[in-house]
mmCIF file of C-alpha atoms in Angstrom:
data_model
loop_
_atom_site.group_PDB
_atom_site.id
_atom_site.type_symbol
_atom_site.label_atom_id
_atom_site.label_comp_id
_atom_site.label_asym_id
_atom_site.label_seq_id
_atom_site.Cartn_x
_atom_site.Cartn_y
_atom_site.Cartn_z
ATOM 1 C CA UNK A 1 200.731 241.466 6.737
ATOM 2 C CA UNK A 2 199.311 237.817 6.797
ATOM 3 C CA UNK A 3 200.334 237.473 10.483
ATOM 4 C CA UNK A 4 198.704 240.824 11.334
ATOM 5 C CA UNK A 5 195.475 239.806 9.276
ATOM 6 C CA UNK A 6 195.196 236.476 11.121
ATOM 7 C CA UNK A 7 195.661 238.063 14.481
ATOM 8 C CA UNK A 8 192.867 240.501 14.021
ATOM 9 C CA UNK A 9 190.633 237.875 12.620
ATOM 10 C CA UNK A 10 190.992 235.630 15.708
ATOM 11 C CA UNK A 11 191.103 238.584 18.176
ATOM 12 C CA UNK A 12 188.284 240.684 16.989
ATOM 13 C CA UNK A 13 187.711 241.970 20.466
ATOM 14 C CA UNK A 14 190.942 243.780 20.273
ATOM 15 C CA UNK A 15 190.049 245.698 17.146
ATOM 16 C CA UNK A 16 190.338 248.931 19.034
ATOM 17 C CA UNK A 17 194.040 248.394 18.855
ATOM 18 C CA UNK A 18 193.943 249.242 15.128
ATOM 19 C CA UNK A 19 193.502 253.003 16.093
ATOM 20 C CA UNK A 20 196.982 252.645 17.465
ATOM 21 C CA UNK A 21 198.491 251.038 14.395
ATOM 22 C CA UNK A 22 197.927 253.683 11.814
ATOM 23 C CA UNK A 23 201.626 254.071 11.081
ATOM 24 C CA UNK A 24 201.630 250.460 9.994
ATOM 25 C CA UNK A 25 198.474 250.893 8.096
ATOM 26 C CA UNK A 26 199.995 253.845 6.128
ATOM 27 C CA UNK A 27 202.824 251.442 5.035
ATOM 28 C CA UNK A 28 200.150 248.683 4.286
ATOM 29 C CA UNK A 29 198.597 251.115 1.792
ATOM 30 C CA UNK A 30 201.871 251.060 -0.322
ATOM 31 C CA UNK A 31 201.083 247.310 -0.898
ATOM 32 C CA UNK A 32 197.667 247.906 -2.429
ATOM 33 C CA UNK A 33 199.335 248.494 -5.814
ATOM 34 C CA UNK A 34 202.134 245.919 -5.331
ATOM 35 C CA UNK A 35 203.043 243.804 -8.350
ATOM 36 C CA UNK A 36 202.308 240.496 -6.514
ATOM 37 C CA UNK A 37 198.678 239.385 -6.085
ATOM 38 C CA UNK A 38 199.031 238.080 -2.516
ATOM 39 C CA UNK A 39 200.391 241.397 -1.313
ATOM 40 C CA UNK A 40 197.590 243.251 -2.844
ATOM 41 C CA UNK A 41 195.051 240.856 -1.281
ATOM 42 C CA UNK A 42 196.613 240.866 2.174
ATOM 43 C CA UNK A 43 196.666 244.713 2.225
ATOM 44 C CA UNK A 44 193.115 244.990 0.895
ATOM 45 C CA UNK A 45 191.974 242.512 3.573
ATOM 46 C CA UNK A 46 193.466 244.542 6.267
ATOM 47 C CA UNK A 47 191.629 247.703 5.064
ATOM 48 C CA UNK A 48 188.603 245.497 4.899
ATOM 49 C CA UNK A 49 189.004 244.593 8.640
ATOM 50 C CA UNK A 50 189.216 248.283 9.376
ATOM 51 C CA UNK A 51 186.054 249.142 7.355
ATOM 52 C CA UNK A 52 184.147 246.137 8.788
ATOM 53 C CA UNK A 53 184.635 247.269 12.413
ATOM 54 C CA UNK A 54 184.165 251.067 12.053
ATOM 55 C CA UNK A 55 181.313 253.168 10.763
ATOM 56 C CA UNK A 56 181.816 255.881 8.109
ATOM 57 C CA UNK A 57 181.266 258.578 10.869
ATOM 58 C CA UNK A 58 183.856 257.030 13.161
ATOM 59 C CA UNK A 59 186.371 256.757 10.429
ATOM 60 C CA UNK A 60 185.767 260.289 9.174
ATOM 61 C CA UNK A 61 185.402 262.184 12.512
ATOM 62 C CA UNK A 62 187.556 260.214 15.043
ATOM 63 C CA UNK A 63 190.789 262.167 15.873
ATOM 64 C CA UNK A 64 192.723 258.953 15.826
ATOM 65 C CA UNK A 65 191.271 257.399 12.593
ATOM 66 C CA UNK A 66 193.153 256.672 9.490
ATOM 67 C CA UNK A 67 191.958 259.854 7.695
ATOM 68 C CA UNK A 68 192.731 262.084 10.636
ATOM 69 C CA UNK A 69 196.040 260.610 11.691
ATOM 70 C CA UNK A 70 198.739 263.276 12.338
ATOM 71 C CA UNK A 71 196.490 266.197 11.390
ATOM 72 C CA UNK A 72 196.195 269.387 13.366
ATOM 73 C CA UNK A 73 193.735 269.401 16.245
ATOM 74 C CA UNK A 74 190.306 270.917 15.747
ATOM 75 C CA UNK A 75 190.876 273.741 18.062
ATOM 76 C CA UNK A 76 193.281 275.381 15.471
ATOM 77 C CA UNK A 77 192.355 278.423 13.265
ATOM 78 C CA UNK A 78 189.745 278.319 10.593
ATOM 79 C CA UNK A 79 192.559 278.083 7.957
ATOM 80 C CA UNK A 80 194.017 275.043 9.602
ATOM 81 C CA UNK A 81 190.575 273.336 9.931
ATOM 82 C CA UNK A 82 190.223 274.047 6.213
ATOM 83 C CA UNK A 83 193.616 272.520 5.400
ATOM 84 C CA UNK A 84 192.795 269.510 7.570
ATOM 85 C CA UNK A 85 189.515 268.925 5.620
ATOM 86 C CA UNK A 86 191.413 269.215 2.279
ATOM 87 C CA UNK A 87 194.142 266.753 3.620
ATOM 88 C CA UNK A 88 191.517 264.361 4.792
ATOM 89 C CA UNK A 89 189.700 264.107 1.517
ATOM 90 C CA UNK A 90 193.062 263.881 -0.240
ATOM 91 C CA UNK A 91 193.664 260.621 1.754
ATOM 92 C CA UNK A 92 190.276 259.457 0.803
ATOM 93 C CA UNK A 93 190.798 260.157 -2.719
ATOM 94 C CA UNK A 94 194.213 258.432 -2.660
ATOM 95 C CA UNK A 95 192.859 255.312 -1.068
ATOM 96 C CA UNK A 96 189.950 255.088 -3.716
ATOM 97 C CA UNK A 97 192.442 255.598 -6.489
ATOM 98 C CA UNK A 98 194.496 252.620 -5.187
ATOM 99 C CA UNK A 99 191.515 250.471 -5.005
ATOM 100 C CA UNK A 100 190.499 251.337 -8.593
ATOM 101 C CA UNK A 101 194.114 250.762 -9.684
ATOM 102 C CA UNK A 102 193.806 247.217 -8.431
ATOM 103 C CA UNK A 103 190.768 246.854 -10.783
ATOM 104 C CA UNK A 104 192.935 247.650 -13.657
ATOM 105 C CA UNK A 105 195.188 244.746 -13.053
ATOM 106 C CA UNK A 106 195.412 242.296 -16.038
ATOM 107 C CA UNK A 107 194.366 239.389 -14.018
ATOM 108 C CA UNK A 108 192.268 239.615 -10.793
ATOM 109 C CA UNK A 109 191.887 236.826 -8.370
ATOM 110 C CA UNK A 110 188.265 236.045 -7.333
ATOM 111 C CA UNK A 111 189.019 236.689 -3.628
ATOM 112 C CA UNK A 112 190.812 239.997 -4.317
ATOM 113 C CA UNK A 113 188.024 241.077 -6.635
ATOM 114 C CA UNK A 114 185.396 240.587 -3.867
ATOM 115 C CA UNK A 115 187.622 242.472 -1.378
ATOM 116 C CA UNK A 116 188.025 245.349 -3.686
ATOM 117 C CA UNK A 117 184.257 245.506 -4.238
ATOM 118 C CA UNK A 118 183.694 245.452 -0.351
ATOM 119 C CA UNK A 119 186.231 248.174 0.151
ATOM 120 C CA UNK A 120 184.829 250.415 -2.562
ATOM 121 C CA UNK A 121 181.337 249.905 -1.300
ATOM 122 C CA UNK A 122 182.371 251.080 2.105
ATOM 123 C CA UNK A 123 183.988 254.162 0.494
ATOM 124 C CA UNK A 124 180.711 254.855 -1.362
ATOM 125 C CA UNK A 125 178.863 254.810 1.898
ATOM 126 C CA UNK A 126 181.504 257.365 3.276
ATOM 127 C CA UNK A 127 181.074 259.608 0.175
ATOM 128 C CA UNK A 128 177.318 259.383 0.550
ATOM 129 C CA UNK A 129 177.542 261.262 3.839
ATOM 130 C CA UNK A 130 180.555 263.475 3.225
ATOM 131 C CA UNK A 131 181.685 265.207 0.128
ATOM 132 C CA UNK A 132 184.291 267.685 -0.840
ATOM 133 C CA UNK A 133 183.529 270.500 -3.456
ATOM 134 C CA UNK A 134 186.466 272.910 -4.063
ATOM 135 C CA UNK A 135 185.731 276.532 -4.843
ATOM 136 C CA UNK A 136 187.900 277.946 -7.685
ATOM 137 C CA UNK A 137 188.803 281.085 -5.833
ATOM 138 C CA UNK A 138 190.579 278.942 -3.215
ATOM 139 C CA UNK A 139 189.024 281.193 -0.498
ATOM 140 C CA UNK A 140 186.726 278.377 0.837
ATOM 141 C CA UNK A 141 185.766 274.860 0.555
ATOM 142 C CA UNK A 142 182.569 273.047 1.131
ATOM 143 C CA UNK A 143 182.024 269.907 3.228
ATOM 144 C CA UNK A 144 178.604 268.097 3.241
ATOM 145 C CA UNK A 145 177.323 265.675 5.747
ATOM 146 C CA UNK A 146 173.642 264.990 5.301
ATOM 147 C CA UNK A 147 172.354 268.772 5.490
ATOM 148 C CA UNK A 148 175.635 269.963 3.632
ATOM 149 C CA UNK A 149 177.603 271.685 6.189
ATOM 150 C CA UNK A 150 179.632 274.341 4.704
ATOM 151 C CA UNK A 151 182.968 275.421 6.152
ATOM 152 C CA UNK A 152 183.274 279.063 6.965
ATOM 153 C CA UNK A 153 185.200 281.278 4.508
ATOM 154 C CA UNK A 154 188.655 282.465 5.041
ATOM 155 C CA UNK A 155 188.916 286.027 6.480
ATOM 156 C CA UNK A 156 191.248 288.638 5.209
ATOM 157 C CA UNK A 157 193.346 288.493 8.463
ATOM 158 C CA UNK A 158 194.397 284.820 7.835
ATOM 159 C CA UNK A 159 196.589 285.382 4.862
ATOM 160 C CA UNK A 160 199.559 284.012 6.611
ATOM 161 C CA UNK A 161 198.557 280.460 6.019
ATOM 162 C CA UNK A 162 197.635 280.832 2.388
ATOM 163 C CA UNK A 163 200.835 279.347 1.125
ATOM 164 C CA UNK A 164 200.416 276.222 3.165
ATOM 165 C CA UNK A 165 196.898 275.948 1.675
ATOM 166 C CA UNK A 166 198.091 276.222 -1.953
ATOM 167 C CA UNK A 167 199.725 272.785 -1.863
ATOM 168 C CA UNK A 168 196.566 271.215 -1.029
ATOM 169 C CA UNK A 169 194.483 273.279 -3.557
ATOM 170 C CA UNK A 170 196.821 272.058 -6.283
ATOM 171 C CA UNK A 171 196.281 268.382 -5.433
ATOM 172 C CA UNK A 172 192.460 268.494 -4.724
ATOM 173 C CA UNK A 173 191.126 270.400 -7.697
ATOM 174 C CA UNK A 174 187.823 268.434 -8.349
ATOM 175 C CA UNK A 175 184.800 267.166 -6.555
ATOM 176 C CA UNK A 176 185.262 264.148 -4.227
ATOM 177 C CA UNK A 177 181.855 262.719 -3.861
ATOM 178 C CA UNK A 178 179.672 259.744 -4.798
ATOM 179 C CA UNK A 179 179.264 260.912 -8.282
ATOM 180 C CA UNK A 180 182.922 261.075 -8.853
ATOM 181 C CA UNK A 181 183.330 257.452 -7.637
ATOM 182 C CA UNK A 182 180.650 256.091 -9.889
ATOM 183 C CA UNK A 183 182.197 257.758 -12.919
ATOM 184 C CA UNK A 184 185.426 256.455 -11.897
ATOM 185 C CA UNK A 185 184.196 252.762 -11.713
ATOM 186 C CA UNK A 186 182.045 252.971 -14.801
ATOM 187 C CA UNK A 187 184.897 254.264 -16.870
ATOM 188 C CA UNK A 188 186.787 250.911 -16.189
ATOM 189 C CA UNK A 189 183.765 248.923 -17.200
ATOM 190 C CA UNK A 190 183.663 250.903 -20.434
ATOM 191 C CA UNK A 191 187.395 250.321 -21.038
ATOM 192 C CA UNK A 192 187.017 246.593 -20.583
ATOM 193 C CA UNK A 193 184.115 246.479 -22.875
ATOM 194 C CA UNK A 194 185.809 248.266 -25.630
ATOM 195 C CA UNK A 195 189.282 246.938 -25.350
ATOM 196 C CA UNK A 196 188.576 243.341 -23.894
ATOM 197 C CA UNK A 197 185.072 242.404 -24.942
ATOM 198 C CA UNK A 198 185.627 238.802 -24.355
ATOM 199 C CA UNK A 199 186.728 239.332 -20.762
ATOM 200 C CA UNK A 200 183.911 239.840 -18.155
ATOM 201 C CA UNK A 201 185.684 239.866 -14.787
ATOM 202 C CA UNK A 202 185.825 243.565 -14.152
ATOM 203 C CA UNK A 203 182.321 244.293 -15.509
ATOM 204 C CA UNK A 204 180.881 241.712 -13.178
ATOM 205 C CA UNK A 205 182.645 243.156 -10.234
ATOM 206 C CA UNK A 206 181.526 246.728 -11.100
ATOM 207 C CA UNK A 207 177.816 245.752 -11.614
ATOM 208 C CA UNK A 208 177.852 244.134 -8.165
ATOM 209 C CA UNK A 209 179.252 247.279 -6.690
ATOM 210 C CA UNK A 210 176.694 249.397 -8.436
ATOM 211 C CA UNK A 211 174.023 247.061 -6.989
ATOM 212 C CA UNK A 212 175.589 247.547 -3.436
ATOM 213 C CA UNK A 213 175.462 251.417 -3.987
ATOM 214 C CA UNK A 214 171.943 251.224 -5.158
ATOM 215 C CA UNK A 215 170.873 249.401 -2.166
ATOM 216 C CA UNK A 216 172.428 252.027 0.321
ATOM 217 C CA UNK A 217 170.535 254.834 -1.323
ATOM 218 C CA UNK A 218 166.975 255.830 -0.994
ATOM 219 C CA UNK A 219 164.729 256.606 -3.905
ATOM 220 C CA UNK A 220 165.548 260.414 -4.170
ATOM 221 C CA UNK A 221 169.341 259.827 -3.796
ATOM 222 C CA UNK A 222 169.449 257.076 -6.346
ATOM 223 C CA UNK A 223 167.678 259.237 -8.924
ATOM 224 C CA UNK A 224 170.605 261.609 -8.942
ATOM 225 C CA UNK A 225 172.851 258.877 -10.244
ATOM 226 C CA UNK A 226 170.647 256.983 -12.637
ATOM 227 C CA UNK A 227 171.999 258.702 -15.709
ATOM 228 C CA UNK A 228 175.457 257.420 -14.788
ATOM 229 C CA UNK A 229 174.444 253.881 -13.805
ATOM 230 C CA UNK A 230 171.607 252.827 -16.239
ATOM 231 C CA UNK A 231 173.566 253.407 -19.573
ATOM 232 C CA UNK A 232 176.286 251.078 -18.637
ATOM 233 C CA UNK A 233 173.847 248.249 -17.712
ATOM 234 C CA UNK A 234 171.658 248.930 -20.816
ATOM 235 C CA UNK A 235 174.628 248.637 -23.204
ATOM 236 C CA UNK A 236 175.639 245.285 -21.685
ATOM 237 C CA UNK A 237 172.206 243.985 -22.312
ATOM 238 C CA UNK A 238 171.976 245.073 -25.839
ATOM 239 C CA UNK A 239 175.426 243.466 -26.897
ATOM 240 C CA UNK A 240 174.933 240.185 -28.665
ATOM 241 C CA UNK A 241 178.456 238.851 -27.944
ATOM 242 C CA UNK A 242 178.163 239.628 -24.169
ATOM 243 C CA UNK A 243 178.392 236.685 -21.656
ATOM 244 C CA UNK A 244 174.944 235.324 -20.690
ATOM 245 C CA UNK A 245 175.695 235.308 -16.933
ATOM 246 C CA UNK A 246 176.902 239.079 -17.123
ATOM 247 C CA UNK A 247 173.684 239.871 -19.069
ATOM 248 C CA UNK A 248 171.608 238.221 -16.361
ATOM 249 C CA UNK A 249 173.538 240.164 -13.653
ATOM 250 C CA UNK A 250 173.008 243.516 -15.451
ATOM 251 C CA UNK A 251 169.318 242.699 -15.736
ATOM 252 C CA UNK A 252 169.122 241.929 -12.028
ATOM 253 C CA UNK A 253 170.711 245.277 -11.177
ATOM 254 C CA UNK A 254 168.283 247.072 -13.432
ATOM 255 C CA UNK A 255 165.340 245.189 -11.740
ATOM 256 C CA UNK A 256 166.670 246.329 -8.387
ATOM 257 C CA UNK A 257 166.915 249.799 -9.473
ATOM 258 C CA UNK A 258 163.478 249.722 -10.810
ATOM 259 C CA UNK A 259 162.124 248.356 -7.476
ATOM 260 C CA UNK A 260 163.772 251.217 -5.549
ATOM 261 C CA UNK A 261 162.749 254.280 -7.701
ATOM 262 C CA UNK A 262 159.513 252.940 -9.230
ATOM 263 C CA UNK A 263 158.420 251.803 -12.586
ATOM 264 C CA UNK A 264 157.477 255.292 -13.911
ATOM 265 C CA UNK A 265 160.690 256.914 -13.058
ATOM 266 C CA UNK A 266 162.821 253.978 -14.278
ATOM 267 C CA UNK A 267 161.023 253.676 -17.493
ATOM 268 C CA UNK A 268 161.428 257.381 -18.300
ATOM 269 C CA UNK A 269 165.240 257.365 -17.668
ATOM 270 C CA UNK A 270 165.718 253.931 -19.366
ATOM 271 C CA UNK A 271 164.054 255.146 -22.577
ATOM 272 C CA UNK A 272 165.917 258.485 -22.478
ATOM 273 C CA UNK A 273 169.223 256.626 -22.133
ATOM 274 C CA UNK A 274 168.226 254.352 -24.992
ATOM 275 C CA UNK A 275 167.397 257.310 -27.275
ATOM 276 C CA UNK A 276 170.699 259.014 -26.344
ATOM 277 C CA UNK A 277 172.704 255.947 -27.271
ATOM 278 C CA UNK A 278 170.844 255.591 -30.582
ATOM 279 C CA UNK A 279 171.419 259.309 -31.401
ATOM 280 C CA UNK A 280 175.034 259.137 -30.682
ATOM 281 C CA UNK A 281 175.277 255.993 -32.861
ATOM 282 C CA UNK A 282 173.632 257.926 -35.843
ATOM 283 C CA UNK A 283 175.816 260.827 -35.353
ATOM 284 C CA UNK A 284 178.987 258.658 -35.529
ATOM 285 C CA UNK A 285 177.633 257.142 -38.789
ATOM 286 C CA UNK A 286 176.843 260.507 -40.383
ATOM 287 C CA UNK A 287 180.263 261.854 -39.351
ATOM 288 C CA UNK A 288 181.950 258.876 -40.929
ATOM 289 C CA UNK A 289 179.937 259.171 -44.131
ATOM 290 C CA UNK A 290 180.719 262.991 -44.327
ATOM 291 C CA UNK A 291 184.326 262.287 -43.864
ATOM 292 C CA UNK A 292 184.433 259.653 -46.566
ATOM 293 C CA UNK A 293 182.916 262.308 -49.046
ATOM 294 C CA UNK A 294 184.902 265.529 -47.791
ATOM 295 C CA UNK A 295 188.288 263.932 -46.919
ATOM 296 C CA UNK A 296 188.518 260.553 -48.716
ATOM 297 C CA UNK A 297 192.219 260.274 -48.133
ATOM 298 C CA UNK A 298 191.900 260.387 -44.419
ATOM 299 C CA UNK A 299 188.936 258.027 -44.549
ATOM 300 C CA UNK A 300 190.930 255.515 -46.655
ATOM 301 C CA UNK A 301 193.871 255.888 -44.200
ATOM 302 C CA UNK A 302 191.601 255.036 -41.238
ATOM 303 C CA UNK A 303 190.149 251.974 -43.094
ATOM 304 C CA UNK A 304 193.700 250.742 -43.839
ATOM 305 C CA UNK A 305 194.747 251.132 -40.155
ATOM 306 C CA UNK A 306 191.749 249.236 -39.152
ATOM 307 C CA UNK A 307 192.364 246.418 -41.512
ATOM 308 C CA UNK A 308 195.940 246.466 -40.333
ATOM 309 C CA UNK A 309 194.878 246.037 -36.733
ATOM 310 C CA UNK A 310 192.709 243.122 -37.787
ATOM 311 C CA UNK A 311 195.691 241.431 -39.405
ATOM 312 C CA UNK A 312 197.918 242.044 -36.317
ATOM 313 C CA UNK A 313 195.285 240.729 -34.022
ATOM 314 C CA UNK A 314 194.848 237.563 -36.173
ATOM 315 C CA UNK A 315 198.647 236.995 -36.173
ATOM 316 C CA UNK A 316 198.807 237.422 -32.465
ATOM 317 C CA UNK A 317 196.058 234.844 -32.045
ATOM 318 C CA UNK A 318 197.813 232.379 -34.400
ATOM 319 C CA UNK A 319 201.097 232.780 -32.505
ATOM 320 C CA UNK A 320 199.320 232.005 -29.166
ATOM 321 C CA UNK A 321 197.934 228.836 -30.550
ATOM 322 C CA UNK A 322 201.268 227.628 -31.669
ATOM 323 C CA UNK A 323 203.064 224.808 -29.665
ATOM 324 C CA UNK A 324 205.807 225.799 -27.180
ATOM 325 C CA UNK A 325 208.316 223.919 -29.320
ATOM 326 C CA UNK A 326 208.015 226.505 -32.182
ATOM 327 C CA UNK A 327 209.597 229.229 -29.828
ATOM 328 C CA UNK A 328 212.506 226.930 -29.128
ATOM 329 C CA UNK A 329 212.903 226.325 -32.844
ATOM 330 C CA UNK A 330 212.933 230.039 -33.444
ATOM 331 C CA UNK A 331 215.678 230.351 -30.772
ATOM 332 C CA UNK A 332 217.786 227.699 -32.352
ATOM 333 C CA UNK A 333 217.591 229.243 -35.699
ATOM 334 C CA UNK A 334 218.653 232.617 -34.409
ATOM 335 C CA UNK A 335 221.657 231.058 -32.659
ATOM 336 C CA UNK A 336 222.583 229.263 -35.925
ATOM 337 C CA UNK A 337 222.304 232.481 -37.844
ATOM 338 C CA UNK A 338 224.611 234.177 -35.351
ATOM 339 C CA UNK A 339 227.178 231.376 -35.509
ATOM 340 C CA UNK A 340 227.108 231.606 -39.272
ATOM 341 C CA UNK A 341 227.820 235.241 -39.218
ATOM 342 C CA UNK A 342 230.865 234.745 -36.865
#
């Protein structure tokens, strides 16, 4: 992969060859979630070259592109066209899932993190123009590109291909659009905030991605996603123990959004999100107070578990601060105990 990456970098005029190498790229995709960082980085960079030299329209519509590779021709029946569209969006979803899985790694290299954000930013551009919205009755699906082109419904005379379509229906049972992508990446930011509040790498990358998405959207388009974007940035600013550089980045993204949508719209949505956060906080407090009165035993057990988690966290922290020799001493003690038993 490193050789192929260097070859394409130094021979950019031969980038058209990438259309002939999709069998290789399908194998490269397997390395996006490899355990070794250099494999994940090399595979991400190869897809980055693909995205940098093709537009979303070319990648989505070209018959030889990665998402159309080995699919049936467009001259097939309406049923086959419907199956092809589902298979195409299934490939898009799987690729996005792999990029998001890279974000979940315990340690993310700076170069890998930047490449992940570039790749997801391109996928966001693609989902801005094309989206998949399945219909529950499995009789039709919708595909949107700007003016929301809708695929024609299946007629009653095309029941012979229904069994082939069922496999795709089972796999693509949710919307695949920009809203789905934003929810997916902000969920990872929330996870890091709750479970690893002292780490900032993933949230920094995700906020940069949200800024890239906001720049690519116009005012009316961005307003559709503000209820998903603003609460994450607002929460980061309000947290006292948050990293100062991360706070500044979140504020910069908010200022960018304000510049795009206008002060009036931004202020209304920002205040609404703030009120909603405060209401949820009050609801949680009331629920805990009611539980302490109505079910004191359960409340006491929760308090005990909370204290136990604090003790375990403190114990783990103390063990990490010990010198390496202590582990060696423990190993020697265990060996002595085993020898004494013998």
